[in-house]
Short mmCIF file of C-alpha atoms in Angstrom, two decimals:
data_model
loop_
_atom_site.label_atom_id
_atom_site.label_comp_id
_atom_site.label_asym_id
_atom_site.label_seq_id
_atom_site.Cartn_x
_atom_site.Cartn_y
_atom_site.Cartn_z
CA UNK A 1 -22.99 -9.43 16.83
CA UNK A 2 -22.69 -5.66 16.78
CA UNK A 3 -22.03 -4.17 13.40
CA UNK A 4 -18.34 -3.53 12.81
CA UNK A 5 -17.14 -0.25 11.40
CA UNK A 6 -15.21 -0.71 8.21
CA UNK A 7 -12.66 1.36 6.37
CA UNK A 8 -10.77 0.84 3.13
CA UNK A 9 -7.13 1.47 2.30
CA UNK A 10 -4.40 0.20 -0.01
CA UNK A 11 -1.50 -2.07 0.93
CA UNK A 12 1.32 -0.03 -0.61
CA UNK A 13 4.25 -2.27 0.38
CA UNK A 14 5.08 -5.68 1.87
CA UNK A 15 8.53 -5.90 3.42
CA UNK A 16 10.75 -8.43 5.16
CA UNK A 17 13.63 -8.15 7.62
CA UNK A 18 15.74 -11.11 6.50
CA UNK A 19 19.25 -9.66 6.67
CA UNK A 20 21.41 -10.96 9.50
CA UNK A 21 21.81 -8.47 12.32
CA UNK A 22 19.57 -5.78 10.83
CA UNK A 23 15.98 -4.71 11.44
CA UNK A 24 15.82 -2.86 8.10
CA UNK A 25 13.28 -4.38 5.73
CA UNK A 26 13.23 -4.81 1.95
CA UNK A 27 10.26 -4.90 -0.40
CA UNK A 28 8.65 -8.09 -1.67
CA UNK A 29 6.44 -8.52 -4.74
CA UNK A 30 4.28 -11.11 -3.03
CA UNK A 31 4.34 -12.83 0.35
CA UNK A 32 2.58 -15.61 2.19
CA UNK A 33 1.44 -14.90 5.71
CA UNK A 34 1.56 -17.98 7.90
CA UNK A 35 0.58 -18.54 11.51
CA UNK A 36 3.47 -16.72 13.22
CA UNK A 37 3.93 -14.03 10.59
CA UNK A 38 6.14 -13.76 7.54
CA UNK A 39 8.47 -16.79 7.19
CA UNK A 40 12.12 -15.72 7.16
CA UNK A 41 11.41 -12.42 8.93
CA UNK A 42 13.25 -11.75 12.17
CA UNK A 43 9.94 -11.48 14.05
CA UNK A 44 8.47 -14.72 12.69
CA UNK A 45 7.10 -17.20 15.22
CA UNK A 46 3.85 -18.20 16.89
CA UNK A 47 5.73 -17.72 20.15
CA UNK A 48 8.64 -15.44 21.00
CA UNK A 49 10.78 -14.58 24.01
CA UNK A 50 9.82 -11.85 26.47
CA UNK A 51 12.09 -8.84 26.15
CA UNK A 52 12.17 -5.20 27.24
CA UNK A 53 8.70 -4.68 25.75
CA UNK A 54 7.09 -7.24 28.08
CA UNK A 55 8.55 -6.34 31.48
CA UNK A 56 5.77 -8.24 33.27
CA UNK A 57 7.49 -11.52 32.38
CA UNK A 58 11.05 -12.61 33.19
CA UNK A 59 13.35 -11.87 30.24
CA UNK A 60 13.49 -14.84 27.89
CA UNK A 61 10.17 -16.42 28.93
CA UNK A 62 8.35 -18.09 26.04
CA UNK A 63 5.18 -16.13 25.31
CA UNK A 64 2.73 -15.83 22.44
CA UNK A 65 4.14 -13.55 19.75
CA UNK A 66 1.94 -10.49 19.34
CA UNK A 67 4.56 -8.53 17.41
CA UNK A 68 4.72 -10.70 14.29
CA UNK A 69 4.00 -7.98 11.74
CA UNK A 70 4.63 -4.26 12.07
CA UNK A 71 2.63 -1.87 9.91
CA UNK A 72 3.02 1.84 9.20
CA UNK A 73 0.93 4.30 7.21
CA UNK A 74 2.52 6.29 4.42
CA UNK A 75 0.77 9.42 5.68
CA UNK A 76 2.20 9.02 9.18
CA UNK A 77 5.67 8.44 7.71
CA UNK A 78 5.25 11.76 5.89
CA UNK A 79 4.29 13.40 9.19
CA UNK A 80 7.40 11.98 10.87
CA UNK A 81 9.54 13.29 8.01
CA UNK A 82 7.93 16.73 8.32
CA UNK A 83 8.52 16.75 12.09
CA UNK A 84 12.19 15.94 11.45
CA UNK A 85 12.46 18.48 8.65
CA UNK A 86 13.54 15.92 6.05
CA UNK A 87 12.11 14.88 2.72
CA UNK A 88 11.05 11.35 3.53
CA UNK A 89 11.04 8.53 6.04
CA UNK A 90 10.84 5.16 4.33
CA UNK A 91 8.93 2.23 5.89
CA UNK A 92 12.12 0.20 5.37
CA UNK A 93 14.03 2.41 7.79
CA UNK A 94 11.46 1.72 10.48
CA UNK A 95 11.67 -2.02 9.94
CA UNK A 96 8.02 -2.11 8.86
CA UNK A 97 6.60 -5.28 7.30
CA UNK A 98 3.72 -3.49 5.65
CA UNK A 99 2.88 0.05 4.61
CA UNK A 100 -0.66 1.23 3.92
CA UNK A 101 -1.97 4.32 2.18
CA UNK A 102 -5.41 5.82 2.67
CA UNK A 103 -5.80 5.12 6.35
CA UNK A 104 -4.18 8.09 8.00
CA UNK A 105 -4.56 7.38 11.68
CA UNK A 106 -3.28 3.82 11.59
CA UNK A 107 -1.50 4.24 14.92
CA UNK A 108 -4.84 4.83 16.64
CA UNK A 109 -6.41 1.64 15.30
CA UNK A 110 -7.90 -0.16 18.33
CA UNK A 111 -6.42 -3.47 19.41
CA UNK A 112 -8.66 -6.28 18.18
CA UNK A 113 -9.29 -4.59 14.82
CA UNK A 114 -8.85 -6.77 11.76
CA UNK A 115 -6.95 -6.08 8.54
CA UNK A 116 -8.29 -8.29 5.76
CA UNK A 117 -6.71 -9.09 2.41
CA UNK A 118 -8.23 -10.19 -0.90
CA UNK A 119 -6.78 -13.71 -0.55
CA UNK A 120 -8.82 -14.20 2.63
CA UNK A 121 -5.80 -13.69 4.89
CA UNK A 122 -6.37 -11.64 8.02
CA UNK A 123 -4.34 -9.86 10.68
CA UNK A 124 -5.36 -8.83 14.19
CA UNK A 125 -4.16 -5.45 15.44
CA UNK A 126 -2.38 -6.05 18.75
CA UNK A 127 -1.89 -2.36 19.48
CA UNK A 128 0.31 0.63 18.96
CA UNK A 129 3.99 0.16 18.15
CA UNK A 130 5.82 2.48 20.49
CA UNK A 131 8.86 4.06 18.90
CA UNK A 132 12.32 2.93 20.00
CA UNK A 133 15.64 4.63 19.28
CA UNK A 134 17.06 2.40 16.52
CA UNK A 135 15.24 3.77 13.45
CA UNK A 136 16.45 7.25 14.43
CA UNK A 137 20.01 6.14 13.77
CA UNK A 138 19.08 4.80 10.32
CA UNK A 139 17.26 8.03 9.47
CA UNK A 140 20.24 10.08 10.65
CA UNK A 141 22.53 8.04 8.43
CA UNK A 142 20.31 8.33 5.34
CA UNK A 143 19.76 12.05 5.80
CA UNK A 144 23.36 12.85 6.68
CA UNK A 145 22.29 14.65 9.85
CA UNK A 146 23.45 12.90 13.06
CA UNK A 147 21.24 15.14 15.21
CA UNK A 148 18.08 13.48 13.89
CA UNK A 149 18.81 10.22 15.73
CA UNK A 150 17.84 11.70 19.08
CA UNK A 151 14.75 13.39 17.65
CA UNK A 152 13.10 10.31 16.17
CA UNK A 153 11.20 9.01 19.20
CA UNK A 154 9.46 12.34 19.76
CA UNK A 155 8.78 12.89 16.06
CA UNK A 156 7.34 9.37 15.72
CA UNK A 157 5.23 9.43 18.88
CA UNK A 158 1.67 8.26 18.05
CA UNK A 159 2.72 7.94 14.40
CA UNK A 160 4.78 4.77 14.55
CA UNK A 161 2.00 2.45 13.39
CA UNK A 162 0.89 -0.83 14.92
CA UNK A 163 1.95 -4.39 15.52
CA UNK A 164 -0.26 -7.27 14.45
CA UNK A 165 -0.45 -11.04 14.41
CA UNK A 166 -1.71 -13.41 11.75
CA UNK A 167 -5.23 -14.63 12.47
CA UNK A 168 -5.73 -16.34 9.11
CA UNK A 169 -2.89 -17.29 6.73
CA UNK A 170 -2.81 -16.37 3.04
CA UNK A 171 -1.15 -14.33 0.32
CA UNK A 172 -0.63 -10.58 0.45
CA UNK A 173 0.41 -8.41 -2.48
CA UNK A 174 1.40 -4.75 -2.74
CA UNK A 175 -1.25 -2.67 -4.51
CA UNK A 176 -4.23 -4.62 -3.26
CA UNK A 177 -7.14 -2.98 -1.50
CA UNK A 178 -7.47 -4.03 2.13
CA UNK A 179 -10.42 -3.91 4.49
CA UNK A 180 -10.02 -2.63 8.02
CA UNK A 181 -12.66 -3.85 10.46
CA UNK A 182 -13.07 -2.25 13.84
CA UNK A 183 -14.07 -4.22 16.93
CA UNK A 184 -16.29 -5.53 18.40
CA UNK A 185 -16.11 -8.94 16.84
CA UNK A 186 -13.88 -11.37 18.69
CA UNK B 1 7.14 2.29 27.10
CA UNK B 2 4.20 4.27 28.41
CA UNK B 3 3.24 3.52 31.98
CA UNK B 4 0.46 0.97 32.17
CA UNK B 5 -2.51 1.47 34.45
CA UNK B 6 -2.90 -1.34 36.91
CA UNK B 7 -5.80 -2.67 38.94
CA UNK B 8 -6.12 -5.51 41.43
CA UNK B 9 -8.85 -8.13 41.84
CA UNK B 10 -9.33 -11.67 43.08
CA UNK B 11 -9.72 -14.80 40.96
CA UNK B 12 -12.83 -16.24 42.61
CA UNK B 13 -13.27 -19.34 40.44
CA UNK B 14 -11.55 -21.39 37.73
CA UNK B 15 -13.91 -23.53 35.67
CA UNK B 16 -13.79 -26.01 32.81
CA UNK B 17 -16.29 -27.12 30.17
CA UNK B 18 -15.34 -30.77 29.81
CA UNK B 19 -18.71 -32.46 29.58
CA UNK B 20 -19.66 -33.80 26.15
CA UNK B 21 -22.20 -31.65 24.37
CA UNK B 22 -22.46 -28.97 27.07
CA UNK B 23 -21.00 -25.51 27.47
CA UNK B 24 -21.71 -25.48 31.22
CA UNK B 25 -18.54 -25.33 33.29
CA UNK B 26 -17.55 -26.87 36.63
CA UNK B 27 -15.16 -25.55 39.25
CA UNK B 28 -11.54 -26.67 39.56
CA UNK B 29 -9.27 -26.38 42.62
CA UNK B 30 -6.22 -25.68 40.48
CA UNK B 31 -5.55 -25.53 36.75
CA UNK B 32 -2.66 -25.20 34.36
CA UNK B 33 -3.00 -22.73 31.56
CA UNK B 34 -1.17 -23.83 28.44
CA UNK B 35 -0.72 -22.17 25.07
CA UNK B 36 -4.23 -22.64 23.67
CA UNK B 37 -6.08 -22.34 26.98
CA UNK B 38 -7.24 -24.89 29.50
CA UNK B 39 -6.48 -28.47 28.38
CA UNK B 40 -9.66 -30.54 28.19
CA UNK B 41 -11.91 -27.49 27.84
CA UNK B 42 -14.14 -27.30 24.78
CA UNK B 43 -12.48 -24.06 23.68
CA UNK B 44 -8.90 -25.35 24.05
CA UNK B 45 -6.58 -24.87 21.07
CA UNK B 46 -3.98 -22.48 19.70
CA UNK B 47 -6.11 -22.42 16.56
CA UNK B 48 -9.84 -22.96 16.08
CA UNK B 49 -12.37 -22.98 13.27
CA UNK B 50 -14.15 -19.82 12.13
CA UNK B 51 -17.81 -19.87 13.10
CA UNK B 52 -20.70 -17.43 13.36
CA UNK B 53 -18.56 -15.10 15.49
CA UNK B 54 -16.01 -14.59 12.69
CA UNK B 55 -18.19 -13.95 9.64
CA UNK B 56 -15.26 -12.36 7.78
CA UNK B 57 -13.84 -15.84 7.17
CA UNK B 58 -15.51 -18.81 5.45
CA UNK B 59 -17.10 -21.09 8.05
CA UNK B 60 -14.60 -23.76 9.17
CA UNK B 61 -11.42 -21.86 8.18
CA UNK B 62 -8.52 -22.51 10.57
CA UNK B 63 -7.76 -19.29 12.44
CA UNK B 64 -5.91 -18.31 15.61
CA UNK B 65 -8.08 -19.00 18.65
CA UNK B 66 -8.81 -15.75 20.46
CA UNK B 67 -11.66 -17.21 22.49
CA UNK B 68 -9.66 -19.70 24.58
CA UNK B 69 -10.75 -18.48 28.00
CA UNK B 70 -13.98 -16.67 28.91
CA UNK B 71 -14.06 -14.57 32.06
CA UNK B 72 -16.92 -12.97 33.95
CA UNK B 73 -17.03 -10.70 36.98
CA UNK B 74 -19.09 -11.71 40.01
CA UNK B 75 -20.44 -8.17 40.21
CA UNK B 76 -21.66 -8.20 36.62
CA UNK B 77 -23.28 -11.62 37.20
CA UNK B 78 -25.16 -10.03 40.10
CA UNK B 79 -26.27 -7.21 37.80
CA UNK B 80 -27.53 -9.72 35.23
CA UNK B 81 -29.46 -11.55 37.98
CA UNK B 82 -30.98 -8.26 39.17
CA UNK B 83 -31.98 -7.35 35.60
CA UNK B 84 -33.69 -10.75 35.28
CA UNK B 85 -35.30 -10.47 38.74
CA UNK B 86 -33.69 -13.65 40.04
CA UNK B 87 -31.43 -14.38 43.00
CA UNK B 88 -28.27 -15.36 41.18
CA UNK B 89 -26.60 -16.09 37.89
CA UNK B 90 -23.71 -18.51 38.31
CA UNK B 91 -20.55 -18.23 36.17
CA UNK B 92 -21.07 -21.95 35.41
CA UNK B 93 -24.36 -21.23 33.63
CA UNK B 94 -22.59 -18.78 31.35
CA UNK B 95 -19.89 -21.31 30.51
CA UNK B 96 -17.26 -19.05 32.06
CA UNK B 97 -13.73 -20.39 32.62
CA UNK B 98 -12.89 -17.81 35.22
CA UNK B 99 -14.75 -15.51 37.58
CA UNK B 100 -13.20 -12.47 39.21
CA UNK B 101 -14.33 -10.32 42.11
CA UNK B 102 -13.26 -6.75 42.77
CA UNK B 103 -13.09 -5.58 39.18
CA UNK B 104 -16.61 -4.47 38.41
CA UNK B 105 -16.42 -3.31 34.84
CA UNK B 106 -14.63 -6.34 33.46
CA UNK B 107 -16.66 -6.24 30.25
CA UNK B 108 -15.17 -2.83 29.42
CA UNK B 109 -11.57 -4.00 29.80
CA UNK B 110 -9.77 -2.88 26.63
CA UNK B 111 -8.47 -5.51 24.21
CA UNK B 112 -4.74 -5.91 24.75
CA UNK B 113 -5.02 -5.66 28.54
CA UNK B 114 -3.21 -8.34 30.52
CA UNK B 115 -4.44 -10.45 33.41
CA UNK B 116 -1.47 -11.72 35.41
CA UNK B 117 -1.37 -14.54 37.97
CA UNK B 118 0.97 -15.20 40.87
CA UNK B 119 2.56 -18.20 39.09
CA UNK B 120 3.73 -15.87 36.32
CA UNK B 121 0.99 -16.99 33.92
CA UNK B 122 -0.64 -14.29 31.84
CA UNK B 123 -3.72 -13.81 29.68
CA UNK B 124 -4.38 -11.23 26.99
CA UNK B 125 -7.85 -9.72 26.81
CA UNK B 126 -9.14 -10.20 23.26
CA UNK B 127 -12.29 -8.17 23.79
CA UNK B 128 -15.84 -8.24 24.97
CA UNK B 129 -17.78 -11.49 24.95
CA UNK B 130 -21.07 -10.68 23.30
CA UNK B 131 -23.99 -12.55 24.82
CA UNK B 132 -25.61 -15.37 22.85
CA UNK B 133 -28.93 -17.09 23.54
CA UNK B 134 -27.75 -20.38 25.08
CA UNK B 135 -27.07 -19.32 28.69
CA UNK B 136 -30.58 -17.87 28.82
CA UNK B 137 -31.99 -21.37 28.43
CA UNK B 138 -29.85 -22.67 31.29
CA UNK B 139 -30.88 -19.76 33.51
CA UNK B 140 -34.56 -20.34 32.65
CA UNK B 141 -34.18 -24.00 33.60
CA UNK B 142 -32.46 -23.28 36.91
CA UNK B 143 -34.90 -20.55 37.88
CA UNK B 144 -38.01 -22.43 36.76
CA UNK B 145 -39.13 -19.49 34.64
CA UNK B 146 -39.11 -20.22 30.89
CA UNK B 147 -39.68 -16.55 30.06
CA UNK B 148 -36.16 -15.66 31.20
CA UNK B 149 -34.53 -17.43 28.25
CA UNK B 150 -35.53 -14.68 25.85
CA UNK B 151 -34.50 -11.93 28.25
CA UNK B 152 -30.91 -13.02 28.82
CA UNK B 153 -29.20 -11.32 25.89
CA UNK B 154 -30.60 -7.90 26.82
CA UNK B 155 -29.94 -8.39 30.55
CA UNK B 156 -26.37 -9.49 29.87
CA UNK B 157 -25.54 -6.78 27.32
CA UNK B 158 -22.21 -5.14 28.25
CA UNK B 159 -22.06 -7.38 31.34
CA UNK B 160 -21.11 -10.68 29.75
CA UNK B 161 -17.39 -10.40 30.46
CA UNK B 162 -14.50 -10.94 28.09
CA UNK B 163 -12.67 -13.56 26.11
CA UNK B 164 -8.93 -13.99 26.47
CA UNK B 165 -6.03 -16.04 25.19
CA UNK B 166 -3.02 -17.43 27.03
CA UNK B 167 0.07 -15.29 26.51
CA UNK B 168 2.21 -17.08 29.08
CA UNK B 169 1.44 -20.57 30.48
CA UNK B 170 1.31 -21.40 34.20
CA UNK B 171 -0.85 -22.39 37.15
CA UNK B 172 -3.96 -20.55 38.27
CA UNK B 173 -5.76 -21.09 41.55
CA UNK B 174 -9.07 -19.79 42.93
CA UNK B 175 -8.56 -17.26 45.69
CA UNK B 176 -5.39 -15.75 44.36
CA UNK B 177 -4.96 -12.05 43.78
CA UNK B 178 -4.55 -11.12 40.14
CA UNK B 179 -3.09 -8.07 38.47
CA UNK B 180 -4.88 -6.37 35.60
CA UNK B 181 -2.65 -4.28 33.35
CA UNK B 182 -4.10 -1.85 30.86
CA UNK B 183 -2.50 -1.16 27.49
CA UNK B 184 -0.34 0.21 26.00
CA UNK B 185 2.30 -2.44 26.23
CA UNK B 186 2.33 -4.84 23.31
#
């Protein structure tokens, strides 16, 4: 097996979207990743239904869920805030399930990379999370500037983080050091 | 969503490893992909056990199975045969579950790419399949030249094809045209 590149970072937050009708997440002190993601989260499930993000399948088709966990970097959130001219953009507002610090270019992490936790749990990066319009509305509301809603997608382009799926279940805790392993190594 | 690059090719063979104690595959006239792969194949399963290919997990840990289906290109098999100085290398000898023709650089297909079939079934490319020593022994046996066994890994480097998992179940049939979709599009 070819040697994998490795890079360290810190898991700064673990968050869950468990409020009816909302994608906004709230922080957890500790969480257990299971096959399918974070139990109780709106994206939890080993399989999911094809939607606008998988136009190659008829809407509603049962497919494997590759969008179980969404992850942002704190540094990229700061860049989005700067691009919008506001003080901050919280991971919660983006519906992120995890935030990391110390790995700036998270959005460019290649699909197939692994994110490994001290419990032994592991995620597989499924690719870039392309920005949609909804977080823009939340940011506009929090900042009191309605014009920001339309600016979010451009400001967040290539900074929106990644989506991942659980390869190996286990506990995850804010503050822990994580390992990021680049492919190849399937 | 960013526009995905697309490329066509033909599914030239569908194969299964269903003989006790052997990784060698045999051709099928028709097969049904299910979540987990090809039922009856030695790599079938939504989850599998970590082995030498996943050294970041303790051996035997239950993990998601990203090596459900292995795929080679006919053109790359011809290149391996040329590098070994023999007439042919059959997909069967490599334990491949699928062979494709008309997509030469299959091994370089990015992780996260999709392979789509006319039934609506779809695979996700999980990455390059790095060559191991076992097919070399089969090739040596078939060619009557024991020296080839040791040469296989080098000859097959970056030509060994990919591993994939089933994203959407459905039928697959040799001879059909397939679509190959590049990321992004998670």
